XYZ file of C-alpha atoms in Angstrom:
352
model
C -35.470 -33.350 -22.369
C -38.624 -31.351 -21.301
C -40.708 -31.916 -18.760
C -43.752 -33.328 -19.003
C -46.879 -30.850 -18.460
C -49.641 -31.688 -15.631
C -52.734 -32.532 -17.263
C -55.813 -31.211 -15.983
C -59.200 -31.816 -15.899
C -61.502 -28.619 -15.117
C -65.404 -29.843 -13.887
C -67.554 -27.077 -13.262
C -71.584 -26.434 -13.795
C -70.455 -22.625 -14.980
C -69.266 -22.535 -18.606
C -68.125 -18.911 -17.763
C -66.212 -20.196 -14.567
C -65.023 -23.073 -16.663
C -63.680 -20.699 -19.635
C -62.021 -18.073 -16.473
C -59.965 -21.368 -14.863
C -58.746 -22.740 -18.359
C -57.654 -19.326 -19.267
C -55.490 -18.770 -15.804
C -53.978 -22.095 -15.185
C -53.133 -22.185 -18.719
C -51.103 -19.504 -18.090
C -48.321 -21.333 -16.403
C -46.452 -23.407 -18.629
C -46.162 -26.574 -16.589
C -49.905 -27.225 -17.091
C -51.956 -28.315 -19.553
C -55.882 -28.311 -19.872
C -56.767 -31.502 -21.160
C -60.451 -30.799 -21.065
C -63.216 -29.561 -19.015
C -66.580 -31.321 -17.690
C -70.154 -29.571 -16.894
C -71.324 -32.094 -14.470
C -70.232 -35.148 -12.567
C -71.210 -37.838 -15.545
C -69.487 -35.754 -17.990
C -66.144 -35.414 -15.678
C -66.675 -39.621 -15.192
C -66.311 -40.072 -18.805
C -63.522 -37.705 -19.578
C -61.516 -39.016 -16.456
C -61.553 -42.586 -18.375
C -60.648 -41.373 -21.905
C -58.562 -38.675 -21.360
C -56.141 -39.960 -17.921
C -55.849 -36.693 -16.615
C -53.108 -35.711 -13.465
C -54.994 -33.766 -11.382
C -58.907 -32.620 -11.977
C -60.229 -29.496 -10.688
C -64.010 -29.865 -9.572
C -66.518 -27.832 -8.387
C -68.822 -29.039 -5.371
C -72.496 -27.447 -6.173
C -73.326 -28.764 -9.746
C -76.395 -30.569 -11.073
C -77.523 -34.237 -10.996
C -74.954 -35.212 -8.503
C -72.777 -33.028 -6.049
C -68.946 -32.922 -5.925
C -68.745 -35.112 -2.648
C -71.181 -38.127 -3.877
C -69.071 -37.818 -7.165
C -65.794 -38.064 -4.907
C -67.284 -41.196 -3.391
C -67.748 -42.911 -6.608
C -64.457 -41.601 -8.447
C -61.930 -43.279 -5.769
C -62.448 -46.524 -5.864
C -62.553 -46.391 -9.827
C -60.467 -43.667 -10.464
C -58.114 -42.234 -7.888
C -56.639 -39.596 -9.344
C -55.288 -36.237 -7.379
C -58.642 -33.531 -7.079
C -58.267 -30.117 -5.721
C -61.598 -28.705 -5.102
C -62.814 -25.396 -5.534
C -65.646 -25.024 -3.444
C -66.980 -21.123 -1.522
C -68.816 -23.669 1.596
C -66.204 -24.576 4.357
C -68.005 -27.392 5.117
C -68.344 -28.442 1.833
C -64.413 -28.574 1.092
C -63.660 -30.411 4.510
C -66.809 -33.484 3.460
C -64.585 -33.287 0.143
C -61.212 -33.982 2.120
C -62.631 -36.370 3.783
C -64.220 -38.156 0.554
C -60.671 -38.366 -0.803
C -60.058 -34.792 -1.962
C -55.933 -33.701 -1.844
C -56.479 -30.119 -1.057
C -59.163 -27.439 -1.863
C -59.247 -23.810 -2.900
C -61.608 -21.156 -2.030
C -63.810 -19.832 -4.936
C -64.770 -16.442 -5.878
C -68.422 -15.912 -4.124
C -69.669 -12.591 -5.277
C -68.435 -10.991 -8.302
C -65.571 -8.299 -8.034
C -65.568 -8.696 -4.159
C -62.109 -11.663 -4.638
C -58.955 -10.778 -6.214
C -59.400 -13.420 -9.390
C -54.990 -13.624 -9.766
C -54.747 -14.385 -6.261
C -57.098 -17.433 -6.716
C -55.924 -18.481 -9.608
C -52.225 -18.386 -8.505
C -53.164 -20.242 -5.457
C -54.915 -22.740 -7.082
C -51.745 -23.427 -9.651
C -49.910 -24.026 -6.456
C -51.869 -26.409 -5.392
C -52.418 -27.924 -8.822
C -48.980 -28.292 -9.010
C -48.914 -29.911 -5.259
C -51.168 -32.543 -5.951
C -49.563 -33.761 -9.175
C -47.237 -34.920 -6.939
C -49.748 -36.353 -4.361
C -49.887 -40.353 -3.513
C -53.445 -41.490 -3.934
C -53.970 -44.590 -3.189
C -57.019 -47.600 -4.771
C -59.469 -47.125 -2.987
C -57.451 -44.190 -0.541
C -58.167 -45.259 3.120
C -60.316 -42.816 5.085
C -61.350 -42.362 8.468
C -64.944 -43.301 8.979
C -66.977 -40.164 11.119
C -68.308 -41.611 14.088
C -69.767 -40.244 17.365
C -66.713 -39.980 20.126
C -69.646 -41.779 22.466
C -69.528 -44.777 19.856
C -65.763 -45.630 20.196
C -65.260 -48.870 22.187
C -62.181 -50.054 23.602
C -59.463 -48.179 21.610
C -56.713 -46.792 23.651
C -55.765 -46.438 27.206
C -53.817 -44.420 29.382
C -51.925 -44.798 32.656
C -51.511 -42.645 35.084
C -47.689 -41.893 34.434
C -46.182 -39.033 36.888
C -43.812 -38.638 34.216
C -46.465 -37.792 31.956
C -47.318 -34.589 33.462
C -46.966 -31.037 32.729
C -46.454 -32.653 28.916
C -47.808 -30.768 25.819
C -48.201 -32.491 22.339
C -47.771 -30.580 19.214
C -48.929 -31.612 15.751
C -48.303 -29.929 12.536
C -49.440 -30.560 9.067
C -50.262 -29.337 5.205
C -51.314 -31.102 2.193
C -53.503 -34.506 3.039
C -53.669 -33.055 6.630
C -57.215 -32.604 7.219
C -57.693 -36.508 7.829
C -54.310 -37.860 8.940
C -54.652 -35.480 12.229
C -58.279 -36.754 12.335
C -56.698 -40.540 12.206
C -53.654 -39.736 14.707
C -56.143 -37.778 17.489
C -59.451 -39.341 17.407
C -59.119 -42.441 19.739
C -56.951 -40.455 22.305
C -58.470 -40.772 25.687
C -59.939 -37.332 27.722
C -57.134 -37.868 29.571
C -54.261 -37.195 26.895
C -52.338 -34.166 28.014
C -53.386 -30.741 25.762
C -52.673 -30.955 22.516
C -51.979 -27.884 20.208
C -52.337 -28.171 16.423
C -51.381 -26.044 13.345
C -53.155 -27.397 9.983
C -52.189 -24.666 6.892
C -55.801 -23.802 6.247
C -57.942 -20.520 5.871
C -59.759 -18.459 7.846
C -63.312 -19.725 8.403
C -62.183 -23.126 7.303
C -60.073 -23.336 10.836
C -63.171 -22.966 12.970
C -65.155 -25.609 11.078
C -62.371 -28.236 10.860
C -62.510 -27.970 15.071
C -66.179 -28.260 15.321
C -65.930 -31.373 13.033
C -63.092 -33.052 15.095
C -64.894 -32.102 18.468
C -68.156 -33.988 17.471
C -65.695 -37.099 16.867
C -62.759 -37.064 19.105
C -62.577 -38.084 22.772
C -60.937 -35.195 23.743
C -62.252 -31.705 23.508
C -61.273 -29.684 20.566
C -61.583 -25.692 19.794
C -60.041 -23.321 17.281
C -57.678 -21.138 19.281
C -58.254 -18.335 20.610
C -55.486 -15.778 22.143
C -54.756 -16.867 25.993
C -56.250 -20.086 25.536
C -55.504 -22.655 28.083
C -53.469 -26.150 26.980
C -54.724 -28.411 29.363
C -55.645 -32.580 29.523
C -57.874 -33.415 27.464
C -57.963 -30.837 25.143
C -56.760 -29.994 21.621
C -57.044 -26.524 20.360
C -56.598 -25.988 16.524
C -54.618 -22.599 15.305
C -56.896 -20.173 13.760
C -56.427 -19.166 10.063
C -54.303 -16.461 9.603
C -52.753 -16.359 13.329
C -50.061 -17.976 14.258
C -50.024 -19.825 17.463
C -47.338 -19.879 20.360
C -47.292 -21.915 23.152
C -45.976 -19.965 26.698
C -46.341 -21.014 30.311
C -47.043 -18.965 33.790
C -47.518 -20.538 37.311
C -50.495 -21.839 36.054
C -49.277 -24.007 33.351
C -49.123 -23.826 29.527
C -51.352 -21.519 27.265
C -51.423 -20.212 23.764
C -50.400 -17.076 22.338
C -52.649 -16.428 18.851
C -51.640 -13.515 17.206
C -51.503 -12.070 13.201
C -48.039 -11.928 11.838
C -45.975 -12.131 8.832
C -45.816 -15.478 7.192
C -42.964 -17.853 8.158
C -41.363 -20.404 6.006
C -44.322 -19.618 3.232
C -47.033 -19.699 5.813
C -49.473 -17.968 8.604
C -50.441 -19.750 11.013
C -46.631 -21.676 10.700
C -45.741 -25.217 12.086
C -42.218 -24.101 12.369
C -43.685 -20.782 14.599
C -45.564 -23.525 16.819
C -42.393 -25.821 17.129
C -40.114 -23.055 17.890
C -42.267 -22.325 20.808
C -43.046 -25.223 22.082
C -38.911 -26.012 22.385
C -38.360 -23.054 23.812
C -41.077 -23.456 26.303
C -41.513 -26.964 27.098
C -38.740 -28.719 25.471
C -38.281 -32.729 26.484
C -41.550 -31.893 28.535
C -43.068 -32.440 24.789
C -43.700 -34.727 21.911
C -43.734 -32.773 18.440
C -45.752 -34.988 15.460
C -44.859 -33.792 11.844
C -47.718 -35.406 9.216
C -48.248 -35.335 5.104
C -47.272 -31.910 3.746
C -45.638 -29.703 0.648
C -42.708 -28.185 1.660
C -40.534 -27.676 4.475
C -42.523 -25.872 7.386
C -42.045 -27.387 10.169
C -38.647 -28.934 9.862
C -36.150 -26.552 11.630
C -38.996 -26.368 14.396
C -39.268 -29.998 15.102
C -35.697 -29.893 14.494
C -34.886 -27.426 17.328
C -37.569 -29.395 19.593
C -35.685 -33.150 19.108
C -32.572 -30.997 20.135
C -33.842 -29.988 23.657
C -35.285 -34.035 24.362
C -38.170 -33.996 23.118
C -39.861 -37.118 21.586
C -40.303 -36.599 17.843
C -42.802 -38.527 15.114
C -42.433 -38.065 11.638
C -45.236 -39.855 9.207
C -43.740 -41.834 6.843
C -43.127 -41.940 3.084
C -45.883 -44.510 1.786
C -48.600 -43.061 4.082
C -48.265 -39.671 3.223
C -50.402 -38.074 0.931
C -47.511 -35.594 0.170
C -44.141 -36.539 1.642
C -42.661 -33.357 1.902
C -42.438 -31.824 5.486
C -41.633 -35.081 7.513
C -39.187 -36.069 4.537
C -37.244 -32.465 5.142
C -37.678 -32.797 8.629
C -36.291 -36.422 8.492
C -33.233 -34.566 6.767
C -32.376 -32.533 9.661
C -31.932 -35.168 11.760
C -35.239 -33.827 14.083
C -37.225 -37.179 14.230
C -37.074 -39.503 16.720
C -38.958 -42.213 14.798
C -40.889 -42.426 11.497
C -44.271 -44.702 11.750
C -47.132 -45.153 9.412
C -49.950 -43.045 9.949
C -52.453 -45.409 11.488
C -49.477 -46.001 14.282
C -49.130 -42.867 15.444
C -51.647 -42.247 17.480
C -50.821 -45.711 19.438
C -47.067 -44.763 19.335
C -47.876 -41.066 21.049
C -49.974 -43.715 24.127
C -46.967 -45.799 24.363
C -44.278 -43.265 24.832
C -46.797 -41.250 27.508
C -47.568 -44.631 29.239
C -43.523 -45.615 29.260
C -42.196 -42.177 29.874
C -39.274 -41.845 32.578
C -38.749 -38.609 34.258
């Protein structure tokens, strides 16, 4: 028997934009256009009748933008959207209004490689048909660091020092780092993150979690410094390393061939941080497609180190912790909006 084809739903203001994105994702034979919207009424009304799988949608469009639509759509409607949007800023306010993943558009014409987009975004067409979106999908709510009360504390635990945390995510990763590292205190040790997202994209995301977070956060830069209270986000396109000298841990950002699919590479950043810190290190694996990351955090339980995988019903995409949960490389499997609490525990309870 067959399998079924992803329906899709294209919204987009451009009827020539429109016409180029049913042509290419029509191409592949797992998908199916089920119809295409000019504006954000139009998509409301052809998300009811026609019940499509995933809906493609533009951010800059008439009468109401793609984020305000987002916020409406949820609660109603959750259905998987992968957002095609040329702003930075504009795809990460769409993550956070409930957006699976987004995909750079073409900005000025002849200057972007049209296949290359459209194969990436049937990739991630295909990703979020298998997405779980939940009624209405829980989000984060921004708030100024200085307006957190109470929230989580830290002891001064001996055994707690010369530690490094290392997070890696994909798909639906945007916001669950955002919901494990926002309520750590200034004096969490460094923190060192790889998020599979573009150049440009990279920078933004750390200026965003800076104005929220208690700790300090920065997109890396090559011979950064991983120290307490900070959290330094790889850069697009560069992978990042974590090495040590007599003055403690820093980062290593450097271009490179992709690993396991990707560039910058959770399973680059894990490697690393097991052969540099090992059980001096506690290695979180959140929502992604795939399996980067897995042999990493693998190799890093191995040497001692204290792993956290997300689990099944809070990831958006349960595909990295699953495969890492395979390979016998996690320590313990928690719900997203335990993690950051569990990382506190384990750094207030730590023996030497």
């Amino acid at each position: 028997m067959p399998l079924s084809k992803i329906r899709v739903l294209i919204v987009d203001d451009s009827i020539t934009f429109r016409r180029a994105l049913e042509i290419g994702l029509s191409n592949d034979l797992n998908i199916e256009i089920v119809g295409t919207a000019m504006d954000a009424i139009d998509a409301m009304d052809k998300i009811k009748a026609l019940k499509p799988d995933v809906v493609t949608l533009d951010v800059e469009m008439p009468k109401m933008n793609g984020i305000e639509f987002l916020k409406k759509l949820m609660p109603l409607h959750p259905v998987p959207v992968v957002v095609v949007s040329s702003l930075p800023l504009n795809a990460l306010d769409a993550l956070q209004a409930g957006a699976v993943d987004f995909v750079r558009k073409p900005v000025v014409k002849g200057a972007f490689d049209m296949n290359n987009f459209i194969s990436d975004l049937t990739v991630k067409v295909k990703v979020a048909s298998k997405a779980h979106i939940s009624s209405p999908r829980p989000r984060p709510v921004v708030r100024p660091a200085a307006s957190i009360g109470g929230g989580l504390t830290l002891a001064n635990n001996p055994a707690s020092k010369n530690l490094v945390i290392a997070i890696g995510a994909s798909t639906g990763g945007t916001e669950a780092i955002l919901e494990v590292v926002r309520d750590l205190p200034a004096t969490t040790p460094g923190i060192i993150v790889v998020q599979h997202m573009p150049p440009v994209f990279t920078n933004m995301y750390a200026q965003r979690l800076d104005r929220i977070c208690k700790m300090s956060v920065k997109e890396a830069v090559n011979g950064d410094r991983v120290e307490q209270g900070k959290i330094i986000i790889a850069a697009g396109e560069y992978h990042l390393r974590l090495l040590k000298d007599a003055n403690g841990y820093f980062i290593r950002s450097e271009t490179g061939a992709k690993v396991s699919g990707h560039c910058p590479s959770v399973d680059v950043m894990f490697d690393s941080v097991a052969t540099t810190a090992g059980r001096n290190a506690v290695g979180v694996i959140l929502t992604g497609m795939g399996a980067d990351g897995a042999k990493g955090i693998t190799k890093l339980h191995s040497t001692g180190a204290y792993t956290i995988g997300q689990d099944k019903d809070s990831c958006v995409v349960y595909g990295m912790p699953m495969e890492a949960f395979k390979l016998g490389g996690i320590s313990k499997q928690f719900p997203l909006n335990q993690i950051g609490g569990e990382i506190i525990r384990y750094l207030n309870t730590r023996k030497i």
